[in-house]
Amino acid sequence: MCAFVLKGTFAHTPQIDGFQFLEDHFLVSDGEKIVGLFKNLPEQYKNLRLYDYTGKIIIPGMSDLHIHAPQYAFRGIGQNIEGSNWDSWFERYAFPDESRYMDLDYAGKAYERLANDLLKTPTTRLSMFATIHRPATELLMDILDKKGFGGYVGKVNMDRNSIEGLLESTEETLSETEKWINECSGKYGLIKPIITPRYIPSCTDEAMAGLSKLIEKYDLPVQSHLSEGLDEIEWVKSLKPEITCYGQGYDMYNMLGGKTKCIQAHCIFPTDEEFELISRRENLWVAHCADANLHSCGTSAPILKYIRAGVKVGLGSDSAGGSFINLFRVMWEAIIASKVHWAYTVRKNEPFVKKDFLSLANAFYLATKGGGSFFGNVGSFEAGYQCDAVVLDDSRLIDIIPRTTYERLERMISLSDDREIAAKFINGKKVL
Ligand code: FE
């Protein structure tokens, strides 16, 4: 752990409703956490190593709460399958591609490429789905740890409704998961295990009950998918006729943020009962995957309604249901999705109704402090937060007249790519 100082213009959202900009400031880190931000560098820090990013904008690292590592290989394709039924995407892309991760050589190449590409995005923390394959899941954890990332990786559980090569028996899915937990415990730095039943249609009641015991025995968080598709909700009803809403099917196994920290991705179509249940669960984070949701069902989760009910919300790229792993793209899509949702549910034909959709600051908060809270004090430059920082260089994008810091940041969120990522720090370590 080696203390250091960053110099530049800092932008963050300590609250959801607005940015705080600190022009030409110094951030002091103890090598892991943030000590403070100062307009003038106090005398006692003047001998520390200084990274001078004058003229650049520095933002907190972003947290991707929902990403399928094996699906990155087919990113950008499969979103326009013609004449398809609802299952075509799984049958043609997701399941055959995931079954390839039985092959460790293939897994190593694919995961290395993903980790390298992720380094050149604003993401510093993540919660990832791997596949059912234990060795490839450990390989992914190792690769992410070596690049310096923090967060969680899950060996996926599937003991029904899958294809040959991507299906385990109930006994096998539970024993492999426990073996994996024991093998990876404490081994991969900031990368830790998370229990990951794919979703209710993929897991029998016996598997869910067994996983619930592992959550308790090893004190692990859990992640899954909830209410992503109308057809999926009907399927869950037919598989579990005894439950009155989809979320209850997780809640009965402590997989909805009751006692244990949990991420549920999507949550697009909650019934009134499910919304009520979600809003009462204090250990639940909703991963809002706006880009993937627009593609899969042409709509958005009621994200402002969740936020106003006090539900914790972060963003998820949902690669490759979403096309981008860069959370700037996902933020942008979240804003567009929120505008479309508002236009069709609130505005309708009213020309002068008050605008009410996600602002740039709201979306930035979700990508940083909102999602970051799943990992602890992450996603803000407040004192005591983990030092995750991304340095942005907008020299390629500037125009002739000067712009405000807000405008420069807005333009980087809408137009930048890997070329604008000048440096990156995760937990006080320079990783790029
Ligand atoms: Fe997903």
XYZ file of N, CA and C and ligand atoms in Angstrom, residues 66 68 225 228 265-266 318, ligand 1:
22
model
N -24.368 -6.387 -13.620
C -24.870 -7.584 -14.297
C -24.194 -7.753 -15.658
N -22.577 -11.017 -18.301
C -22.305 -12.435 -18.565
C -20.960 -12.532 -19.280
N -31.774 -13.462 -12.165
C -32.612 -12.651 -13.062
C -34.054 -12.669 -12.553
N -37.838 -10.512 -16.386
C -37.229 -9.892 -17.562
C -38.169 -9.923 -18.759
N -31.305 -8.936 -11.638
C -31.202 -8.179 -12.882
C -32.584 -7.999 -13.507
N -32.774 -6.837 -14.109
C -33.937 -6.485 -14.945
C -35.138 -5.958 -14.153
N -25.283 -6.267 -18.987
C -25.897 -7.519 -19.437
C -25.307 -7.995 -20.758
Fe -28.542 -11.604 -17.814
